[in-house]
Coordinates of N, CA and C in Angstrom, one line a residue:
X1208 N 0.8 -1.0 -0.1 CA -0.1 0.0 -0.3 C 0.8 1.2 0.3
X1209 N 0.2 2.1 -0.5 CA 0.9 3.4 -0.9 C 1.3 3.9 0.6
X1210 N 0.6 4.2 1.3 CA 0.9 4.7 2.6 C 1.6 3.9 3.5
X1211 N 1.8 3.0 3.3 CA 3.1 2.1 4.0 C 4.3 2.6 3.9
X1212 N 4.6 3.3 2.6 CA 6.3 3.6 2.8 C 6.6 5.1 3.8
X1213 N 5.3 5.5 3.8 CA 5.4 6.6 5.1 C 5.9 6.1 6.8
X1214 N 5.6 5.1 6.3 CA 5.8 4.3 7.8 C 7.2 3.8 7.9
X1215 N 8.1 3.6 6.8 CA 9.5 3.7 7.3 C 10.1 5.1 7.8
X1216 N 9.4 6.1 7.7 CA 10.0 7.3 8.6 C 9.6 7.3 10.0
X1217 N 8.5 7.0 10.0 CA 7.7 6.8 11.5 C 8.2 5.7 12.4
X1218 N 7.5 4.5 11.9 CA 7.7 3.1 12.8 C 9.0 2.6 12.2
X1219 N 10.0 1.9 13.5 CA 10.8 1.3 12.6 C 10.5 0.3 12.8
X1220 N 10.8 -1.0 13.0 CA 10.6 -2.6 13.3 C 9.2 -2.6 13.3
X1221 N 8.5 -1.9 14.4 CA 7.2 -1.8 14.7 C 6.4 -2.0 13.1
X1222 N 6.5 -1.0 12.2 CA 5.8 -1.2 11.1 C 6.3 -2.1 9.8
X1223 N 7.6 -1.9 9.7 CA 8.5 -2.5 8.6 C 9.7 -3.4 9.2
X1224 N 10.1 -4.5 8.3 CA 11.3 -5.4 9.0 C 12.4 -4.6 8.9
X1225 N 12.8 -4.0 9.2 CA 14.3 -3.3 9.0 C 15.3 -4.2 9.7
X1226 N 16.8 -3.6 8.9 CA 17.9 -4.5 9.0 C 18.2 -4.3 10.9
X1227 N 18.8 -5.2 11.4 CA 19.4 -5.3 12.6 C 20.4 -4.3 12.9
X1228 N 20.9 -3.3 13.5 CA 21.9 -2.2 13.6 C 22.8 -2.8 13.8
X1229 N 24.3 -2.5 13.1 CA 25.8 -2.8 13.1 C 26.2 -2.2 14.1
X1230 N 26.5 -2.6 15.2 CA 27.0 -2.1 16.4 C 28.5 -1.5 16.1
X1231 N 29.1 -2.1 14.9 CA 30.7 -1.8 14.6 C 30.8 -1.0 13.8
X1232 N 29.5 -0.4 13.2 CA 29.9 1.0 12.1 C 29.4 1.8 12.3
X1233 N 30.1 3.1 12.9 CA 29.8 4.3 13.2 C 29.4 5.2 11.6
X1234 N 28.2 6.1 12.3 CA 28.1 6.6 11.0 C 29.1 7.6 10.5
X1235 N 29.1 7.8 9.7 CA 30.3 9.2 8.7 C 29.9 10.2 9.1
X1236 N 30.6 11.0 10.1 CA 30.0 12.5 10.4 C 30.4 13.4 8.8
X1237 N 29.6 14.7 8.5 CA 30.0 15.6 7.7 C 31.1 15.9 8.1
X1238 N 32.0 16.5 7.1 CA 33.0 17.4 7.8 C 32.1 18.6 7.1
X1239 N 32.2 19.8 8.8 CA 31.6 20.9 8.4 C 32.3 22.2 8.4
X1240 N 32.7 22.9 7.8 CA 33.1 24.5 7.9 C 32.8 25.5 8.8
X1241 N 32.9 26.1 9.0 CA 32.4 27.2 9.9 C 31.2 27.9 9.4
X1242 N 30.9 28.1 8.1 CA 29.7 28.5 7.5 C 28.7 27.0 7.6
X1243 N 29.0 26.1 7.8 CA 28.3 25.1 7.8 C 27.3 25.0 9.1
X1244 N 28.5 25.4 10.1 CA 27.9 25.0 11.8 C 27.4 26.1 11.6
X1245 N 27.3 27.6 11.2 CA 26.1 28.1 11.2 C 24.8 28.2 10.6
X1246 N 25.2 27.2 9.4 CA 23.9 26.9 8.9 C 23.3 25.8 10.0
X1247 N 23.8 24.9 10.4 CA 23.4 24.0 11.2 C 22.5 24.6 12.7
X1248 N 23.1 25.9 13.2 CA 23.0 26.5 14.3 C 21.3 27.1 13.8
X1249 N 21.4 27.4 12.6 CA 20.2 28.4 11.8 C 19.2 27.4 12.0
X1250 N 19.2 26.0 11.5 CA 18.0 24.9 11.0 C 17.7 24.7 12.4
X1251 N 18.8 24.4 13.6 CA 18.2 24.1 15.2 C 17.4 25.3 15.6
X1252 N 17.9 26.5 15.3 CA 16.9 27.7 15.9 C 15.5 27.7 15.2
X1253 N 15.7 27.3 14.1 CA 14.3 27.4 13.3 C 13.3 26.3 13.9
X1254 N 13.7 24.8 14.1 CA 13.0 23.9 14.4 C 12.9 24.1 15.7
X1255 N 13.4 24.6 16.5 CA 13.1 24.8 17.8 C 12.0 26.2 18.2
X1256 N 11.9 26.5 17.2 CA 11.2 27.6 17.0 C 9.5 27.1 16.9
X1257 N 9.4 26.3 15.8 CA 8.1 25.8 15.5 C 7.6 25.0 16.4
X1258 N 6.7 25.4 17.2 CA 5.5 24.5 18.2 C 4.7 23.9 17.3
X1259 N 3.9 24.6 16.6 CA 2.9 24.0 15.8 C 2.9 24.4 14.3
X1260 N 2.6 23.4 13.6 CA 2.5 23.4 12.1 C 1.5 22.6 11.8
X1261 N 0.9 23.3 10.7 CA -0.3 22.2 9.7 C -0.1 22.5 8.4
X1262 N -0.1 21.7 7.9 CA 0.8 21.8 5.9 C -0.4 20.7 5.7
X1263 N -0.8 21.0 3.9 CA -1.1 19.8 3.4 C 0.5 19.4 2.8
X1264 N 0.2 18.0 2.1 CA 1.5 17.2 1.5 C 1.3 16.5 0.5
X1265 N 2.3 16.2 -0.6 CA 2.3 15.7 -1.4 C 3.4 14.6 -1.3
X1266 N 3.2 13.4 -1.0 CA 4.0 12.2 -0.6 C 4.3 11.5 -2.3
X1267 N 5.6 11.2 -2.1 CA 6.0 10.2 -3.3 C 6.7 9.0 -3.1
X1268 N 6.2 7.6 -3.0 CA 6.8 6.6 -2.7 C 8.1 6.3 -3.5
X1269 N 8.9 5.3 -2.9 CA 9.5 4.5 -4.0 C 9.5 4.4 -5.8
X1270 N 8.3 4.0 -5.5 CA 7.6 3.4 -6.8 C 7.3 4.6 -8.0
X1271 N 7.5 5.8 -7.5 CA 6.7 7.0 -8.2 C 5.5 7.5 -7.9
X1272 N 4.4 6.3 -7.2 CA 3.3 6.9 -7.0 C 3.2 8.1 -5.6
X1273 N 2.2 8.8 -5.7 CA 1.7 9.8 -5.1 C 0.6 9.8 -4.4
X1274 N 0.6 10.4 -2.9 CA -0.7 10.5 -2.2 C -0.7 11.9 -1.6
X1275 N -1.7 12.3 -1.4 CA -1.9 13.7 -0.5 C -2.6 13.7 0.9
X1276 N -2.5 14.8 1.4 CA -2.9 14.4 2.9 C -2.8 15.9 3.5
X1277 N -2.9 15.7 4.9 CA -2.6 16.8 6.0 C -1.7 16.4 7.1
X1278 N -0.8 17.4 7.2 CA 0.3 17.1 8.1 C -0.1 18.0 9.7
X1279 N 0.2 17.7 11.0 CA -0.6 18.1 12.0 C 1.3 17.9 13.1
X1280 N 1.5 19.2 13.5 CA 2.9 18.9 14.6 C 2.4 19.9 15.5
X1281 N 2.6 19.1 16.8 CA 2.6 20.0 18.0 C 3.5 19.6 19.1
X1282 N 4.8 20.3 18.9 CA 5.7 20.1 19.7 C 5.8 20.4 21.0
X1283 N 6.0 19.4 22.3 CA 6.9 18.4 22.0 C 5.8 17.1 21.5
X1284 N 6.1 16.2 20.8 CA 5.9 14.8 20.8 C 4.7 14.9 20.0
X1285 N 4.0 15.4 19.6 CA 2.7 15.0 19.0 C 2.7 15.9 17.5
X1286 N 2.5 14.6 16.7 CA 1.8 14.7 15.2 C 0.6 14.0 14.9
X1287 N 0.1 14.3 13.5 CA -0.6 13.5 13.1 C -0.6 13.9 11.2
X1288 N -0.6 12.7 10.6 CA -0.7 12.5 9.4 C -2.1 11.6 8.8
X1289 N -2.7 12.8 7.8 CA -3.8 11.9 7.5 C -4.0 11.8 5.7
X1290 N -4.4 11.0 5.0 CA -4.3 11.1 4.0 C -5.6 11.4 3.1
X1291 N -5.7 12.1 2.4 CA -6.8 12.5 1.7 C -7.5 11.3 1.1
X1292 N -9.0 10.9 1.4 CA -9.8 9.9 0.7 C -8.7 9.4 -0.3
X1293 N -9.1 8.1 -1.0 CA -9.7 6.9 -0.5 C -8.9 6.2 0.5
X1294 N -7.5 7.1 0.5 CA -6.6 6.2 1.6 C -7.3 6.7 2.8
X1295 N -7.5 5.8 3.9 CA -7.8 5.4 5.2 C -6.6 5.6 6.3
X1296 N -5.7 5.3 5.7 CA -4.5 5.1 6.7 C -4.0 6.5 7.6
X1297 N -3.8 6.7 8.7 CA -3.4 7.5 9.6 C -2.1 7.3 10.1
X1298 N -1.6 8.4 10.7 CA -0.2 8.1 11.5 C -0.2 8.9 13.0
X1299 N -0.4 9.1 13.8 CA -0.7 9.9 15.5 C 0.3 9.8 16.2
X1300 N 1.2 10.5 16.8 CA 2.1 10.5 17.5 C 1.3 11.2 19.0
X1301 N 1.1 10.6 20.1 CA 0.4 11.5 21.4 C 1.3 11.7 22.3
X1302 N 2.7 11.7 21.9 CA 3.6 12.5 23.2 C 4.7 11.4 23.8
X1303 N 4.2 10.1 23.5 CA 4.7 8.9 24.1 C 5.1 7.9 22.9
X1304 N 4.0 7.2 22.5 CA 4.0 6.6 21.3 C 3.7 7.0 20.1
X1305 N 4.6 6.8 18.7 CA 3.8 7.0 17.7 C 2.8 5.8 17.0
X1306 N 1.7 5.6 16.4 CA 1.0 4.7 16.2 C 0.7 5.1 14.5
X1307 N 0.6 3.8 13.8 CA 0.4 3.7 12.4 C -1.2 2.5 12.2
X1308 N -2.2 3.5 11.4 CA -3.1 2.7 11.4 C -3.3 2.3 9.8
X1309 N -3.1 1.0 9.5 CA -3.4 0.9 8.2 C -5.2 0.2 7.8
X1310 N -5.6 1.2 7.0 CA -6.9 1.2 7.0 C -7.6 -0.1 6.0
X1311 N -7.0 -0.4 5.1 CA -7.3 -1.6 4.3 C -7.0 -3.0 5.2
X1312 N -6.0 -3.1 5.9 CA -5.7 -4.1 6.8 C -6.5 -4.1 8.0
X1313 N -6.9 -2.8 8.4 CA -7.8 -2.6 10.0 C -6.4 -3.3 10.9
X1314 N -5.6 -2.6 10.8 CA -4.3 -3.1 11.9 C -3.6 -2.2 12.2
X1315 N -3.0 -1.9 13.7 CA -2.3 -0.8 14.1 C -1.3 -1.3 14.4
X1316 N 0.0 -0.4 14.4 CA 1.4 -0.7 14.5 C 1.8 0.6 15.4
X1317 N 2.8 0.3 16.6 CA 3.2 1.4 17.4 C 4.3 1.2 17.7
X1318 N 5.0 2.1 18.0 CA 6.6 2.2 18.7 C 6.8 3.5 19.7
X1319 N 7.7 3.2 20.9 CA 8.0 4.6 21.5 C 8.6 5.8 20.7
X1320 N 8.0 6.9 20.9 CA 8.6 8.0 20.1 C 9.7 8.1 19.6
X1321 N 10.8 7.4 20.9 CA 12.0 7.7 21.0 C 13.0 6.4 20.0
X1322 N 12.2 5.8 19.7 CA 12.7 4.9 19.0 C 12.6 4.7 17.4
X1323 N 12.2 5.8 17.0 CA 11.6 6.0 15.5 C 12.5 7.4 15.3
X1324 N 12.7 7.3 13.7 CA 13.3 8.5 13.4 C 12.4 9.8 13.7
X1325 N 11.3 9.8 13.7 CA 10.2 11.1 14.1 C 10.7 11.7 14.9
X1326 N 11.5 11.1 16.1 CA 11.8 11.6 17.5 C 12.5 12.9 16.8
X1327 N 13.4 12.7 15.8 CA 14.2 14.1 15.7 C 13.8 15.3 15.4
X1328 N 12.7 15.0 15.2 CA 11.7 16.5 14.9 C 10.6 16.8 15.7
X1329 N 10.4 15.8 16.5 CA 9.3 15.9 17.6 C 9.8 16.4 19.0
X1330 N 11.0 15.9 19.5 CA 11.6 16.1 20.7 C 11.5 17.7 21.2
X1331 N 12.0 17.8 22.7 CA 11.5 19.4 23.2 C 12.7 19.9 22.8
X1332 N 13.9 20.0 22.7 CA 14.9 20.0 22.3 C 15.5 19.7 21.3
X1333 N 15.9 20.3 20.2 CA 16.1 19.6 19.1 C 17.7 20.2 18.8
X1334 N 18.7 19.1 18.8 CA 20.3 19.5 18.8 C 20.5 18.3 17.5
X1335 N 20.9 18.9 16.6 CA 21.4 17.9 15.3 C 23.0 17.8 15.5
X1336 N 23.0 17.0 16.9 CA 24.8 16.4 17.5 C 24.2 15.2 18.6
X1337 N 25.0 15.1 18.8 CA 25.0 14.0 20.2 C 24.4 12.6 19.9
X1338 N 23.0 12.3 19.7 CA 22.6 11.4 19.7 C 22.2 11.3 18.1
X1339 N 21.8 12.4 17.1 CA 21.7 12.5 16.1 C 23.2 12.9 15.4
X1340 N 23.3 12.3 14.0 CA 24.9 13.0 13.1 C 24.3 13.4 12.2
X1341 N 24.8 14.3 11.6 CA 24.6 15.1 10.4 C 25.6 14.3 9.6
X1342 N 25.2 13.4 8.8 CA 26.0 13.1 7.6 C 26.2 13.9 6.4
X1343 N 25.6 14.7 6.0 CA 25.6 15.8 4.9 C 25.2 17.1 4.9
X1344 N 25.6 17.7 4.2 CA 24.8 19.3 4.2 C 25.0 19.9 2.8
X1345 N 24.1 19.9 2.3 CA 23.9 21.0 0.8 C 23.3 22.1 0.5
X1346 N 24.2 23.1 0.5 CA 23.7 24.4 0.2 C 23.7 24.7 -1.1
X1347 N 22.5 25.3 -1.6 CA 22.8 26.0 -3.3 C 21.8 27.2 -2.9
X1348 N 21.7 27.9 -4.4 CA 20.8 29.2 -4.1 C 19.2 28.9 -3.6
X1349 N 18.7 29.3 -2.3 CA 17.3 28.8 -2.1 C 17.3 28.0 -1.2
X1350 N 18.1 27.1 -1.0 CA 18.0 25.6 -0.7 C 19.0 25.3 0.4
X1351 N 18.7 24.5 1.2 CA 19.7 23.8 2.5 C 18.9 22.6 2.7
X1352 N 20.0 21.7 2.5 CA 19.7 20.1 2.6 C 20.3 19.6 4.2
X1353 N 19.9 18.9 4.9 CA 20.5 18.2 5.7 C 20.3 16.9 6.0
X1354 N 20.9 16.0 6.0 CA 21.0 15.0 6.2 C 21.2 14.2 7.3
X1355 N 20.6 13.3 7.9 CA 20.7 13.0 9.4 C 20.6 10.8 9.9
X1356 N 21.2 10.7 10.6 CA 20.9 9.5 11.4 C 21.1 9.7 12.4
X1357 N 20.5 8.5 12.9 CA 20.5 8.5 14.8 C 22.4 7.8 14.9
X1358 N 23.3 8.6 15.7 CA 24.4 8.1 16.1 C 24.5 6.6 16.6
X1359 N 23.6 6.0 17.1 CA 23.7 4.8 17.5 C 23.4 3.8 16.6
X1360 N 22.3 4.1 16.0 CA 21.7 3.2 15.3 C 21.1 3.6 13.7
X1361 N 22.4 4.0 13.2 CA 22.5 4.4 11.7 C 21.4 3.4 10.7
X1362 N 21.3 2.4 11.1 CA 20.7 1.3 10.3 C 19.1 1.8 10.3
X1363 N 18.7 2.6 11.1 CA 17.4 2.6 11.0 C 17.1 3.7 9.6
X1364 N 18.0 4.2 9.2 CA 17.9 5.2 7.8 C 18.0 6.6 7.8
X1365 N 17.9 7.2 6.7 CA 18.7 8.3 6.7 C 17.5 9.3 6.3
X1366 N 17.4 10.5 7.4 CA 16.4 11.5 7.1 C 16.8 12.9 6.6
X1367 N 16.6 13.2 5.4 CA 17.3 14.9 5.3 C 15.8 15.4 5.2
X1368 N 16.4 17.0 5.6 CA 15.6 17.9 5.9 C 15.8 19.0 4.9
X1369 N 14.6 19.6 4.1 CA 15.1 20.5 2.8 C 14.1 21.8 3.2
X1370 N 15.2 23.0 3.4 CA 14.5 24.3 3.6 C 14.6 24.9 2.2
X1371 N 13.8 26.0 2.4 CA 13.9 27.1 1.5 C 14.3 28.4 2.3
X1372 N 15.3 28.9 2.0 CA 16.1 30.3 2.9 C 15.6 31.4 2.6
X1373 N 14.4 31.7 2.1 CA 13.9 32.9 2.4 C 12.6 33.1 1.6
X1374 N 12.0 32.8 2.7 CA 12.2 32.9 4.4 C 12.5 31.3 5.0
X1375 N 13.3 31.5 5.7 CA 13.9 30.3 6.2 C 12.6 29.3 6.6
X1376 N 12.4 28.1 6.0 CA 11.0 27.4 6.4 C 11.4 25.8 6.0
X1377 N 10.9 24.9 6.8 CA 10.9 23.4 6.2 C 9.8 23.3 5.3
X1378 N 10.4 22.7 3.8 CA 9.2 22.3 2.9 C 9.0 21.0 2.2
X1379 N 10.4 20.2 2.7 CA 10.0 18.9 2.6 C 11.0 17.9 3.3
X1380 N 10.6 16.3 3.2 CA 11.7 15.7 3.8 C 11.7 14.6 3.3
X1381 N 12.7 13.8 3.0 CA 13.2 12.3 2.3 C 13.8 11.3 3.4
X1382 N 13.1 10.6 3.0 CA 13.8 9.2 4.0 C 14.4 8.2 3.1
X1383 N 15.9 7.6 3.3 CA 16.0 6.7 3.0 C 15.9 5.5 4.0
X1384 N 15.3 4.5 3.6 CA 15.2 3.5 4.6 C 16.3 2.5 4.6
X1385 N 16.2 1.4 5.5 CA 17.0 0.3 5.5 C 17.0 -0.7 4.4
X1386 N 16.0 -0.7 3.6 CA 15.9 -1.3 2.3 C 16.6 -0.7 1.0
X1387 N 16.7 0.7 1.4 CA 17.5 1.7 0.3 C 16.4 2.2 -0.3
X1388 N 15.2 2.4 0.2 CA 14.1 2.9 -0.8 C 13.7 4.4 -0.4
X1389 N 13.5 5.4 -1.0 CA 13.2 6.6 -0.9 C 11.7 7.1 -1.0
X1390 N 11.5 7.6 0.5 CA 10.0 8.2 0.3 C 10.2 10.1 0.3
X1391 N 9.5 10.4 -0.2 CA 9.7 11.8 -0.3 C 8.4 12.9 0.0
X1392 N 8.2 13.5 1.1 CA 7.5 14.2 1.9 C 7.3 15.9 1.4
X1393 N 6.9 16.3 0.7 CA 6.7 17.9 0.5 C 5.5 18.3 0.8
X1394 N 5.8 19.6 1.6 CA 4.5 20.6 2.4 C 4.3 21.5 1.3
X1395 N 3.1 22.0 1.4 CA 2.2 22.9 0.5 C 2.0 24.0 1.6
X1396 N 2.1 25.2 1.4 CA 2.2 26.2 2.2 C 1.6 26.3 3.6
X1397 N 2.8 25.6 4.2 CA 2.6 25.1 6.0 C 2.3 26.4 6.8
X1398 N 1.4 26.5 7.5 CA 1.0 27.5 8.7 C 1.8 26.9 9.9
X1399 N 2.2 27.9 10.7 CA 2.7 27.8 12.1 C 2.2 28.3 12.9
X1400 N 2.3 28.3 14.4 CA 1.5 28.8 15.6 C -0.3 28.5 15.1
X1401 N -0.2 27.3 15.1 CA -1.8 26.6 14.6 C -2.3 26.3 16.0
X1402 N -3.6 26.4 16.5 CA -4.1 25.9 17.5 C -4.8 24.4 17.2
X1403 N -4.8 23.4 17.7 CA -5.3 22.4 17.7 C -6.1 21.8 18.8
X1404 N -7.3 20.8 18.3 CA -7.8 20.1 19.6 C -6.8 19.1 20.0
X1405 N -6.7 19.0 21.6 CA -5.9 17.6 22.0 C -5.9 16.2 21.5
X1406 N -7.8 16.1 20.9 CA -7.7 15.0 20.6 C -7.5 14.7 19.1
X1407 N -7.2 15.8 18.9 CA -6.3 14.9 17.1 C -5.2 14.1 17.4
X1408 N -4.5 14.5 18.4 CA -3.2 13.8 18.7 C -3.4 12.1 19.6
X1409 N -4.3 11.9 19.3 CA -4.3 10.5 20.7 C -5.1 9.3 19.1
X1410 N -4.5 8.1 19.4 CA -5.0 7.2 18.7 C -6.4 6.8 18.9
X1411 N -7.5 6.2 17.9 CA -8.6 5.3 18.4 C -8.5 4.9 16.9
X1412 N -8.8 3.8 17.3 CA -9.4 2.7 16.5 C -10.3 3.3 15.7
X1413 N -10.9 3.3 14.1 CA -11.6 3.8 13.6 C -12.7 2.8 13.7
X1414 N -14.3 3.3 13.7 CA -14.9 2.3 13.7 C -15.1 1.8 12.2
X1415 N -16.1 0.8 11.8 CA -15.9 0.6 10.4 C -16.9 1.5 9.5
X1416 N -16.2 2.1 8.6 CA -16.6 3.1 7.8 C -16.3 4.3 8.0
X1417 N -16.0 4.3 9.4 CA -15.4 5.9 10.0 C -14.0 6.4 9.4
X1418 N -13.8 7.9 9.5 CA -12.8 8.4 9.0 C -11.9 8.9 9.6
X1419 N -10.5 8.3 9.4 CA -9.2 8.7 10.2 C -9.0 8.6 11.9
X1420 N -10.3 7.9 12.3 CA -9.9 7.5 14.1 C -10.3 8.5 14.7
X1421 N -11.3 9.5 14.2 CA -11.4 10.7 14.7 C -13.3 11.0 15.4
X1422 N -13.6 9.8 15.1 CA -15.0 9.1 15.7 C -15.1 9.0 17.1
X1423 N -16.3 9.9 17.4 CA -16.4 9.5 19.0 C -17.1 8.0 19.4

């Protein structure tokens, strides 16, 4: 299913069978110039300044198929991705766990947020060092791309955050998973400082025929 590719970003072994970590292989950190380090600091400042965000998104799966939906973020720890119909899958993080609902199979997978790549952008204080390693930094006119892995478990995959620089804001992310497959999610007209109903970030199994698990 198309929506399952996004689970590579959000759920590790809970949703997809990933390769076990190779404890002997440390990720190769990028060699950063003084200017690069200043850019990383700008990225950290931006991410830490975004407490809430809502955006339409376009997802491109490894086979080129596309899906659209809405992305909601409320830091720390909460997010939701809903696909436009007819897809009834959704992903929701409630502050402790992240859940993936497969609407076709009517099955739920979950994992602690801290064990997933999503933790990189959901944590209370975002630092792109320590338990996160920057493996590549690319800059061109109008764009900044930062590639990241978890320092202790780079086998989970690589997340690349893509920013536009005028104004500086997150516009897309790409995930290269343990199978070598890349999924890209592009944000369309993201809005920050949005107020959400707290129920949006709690998982509830949808009733038959209901939409996205928000039924009472």
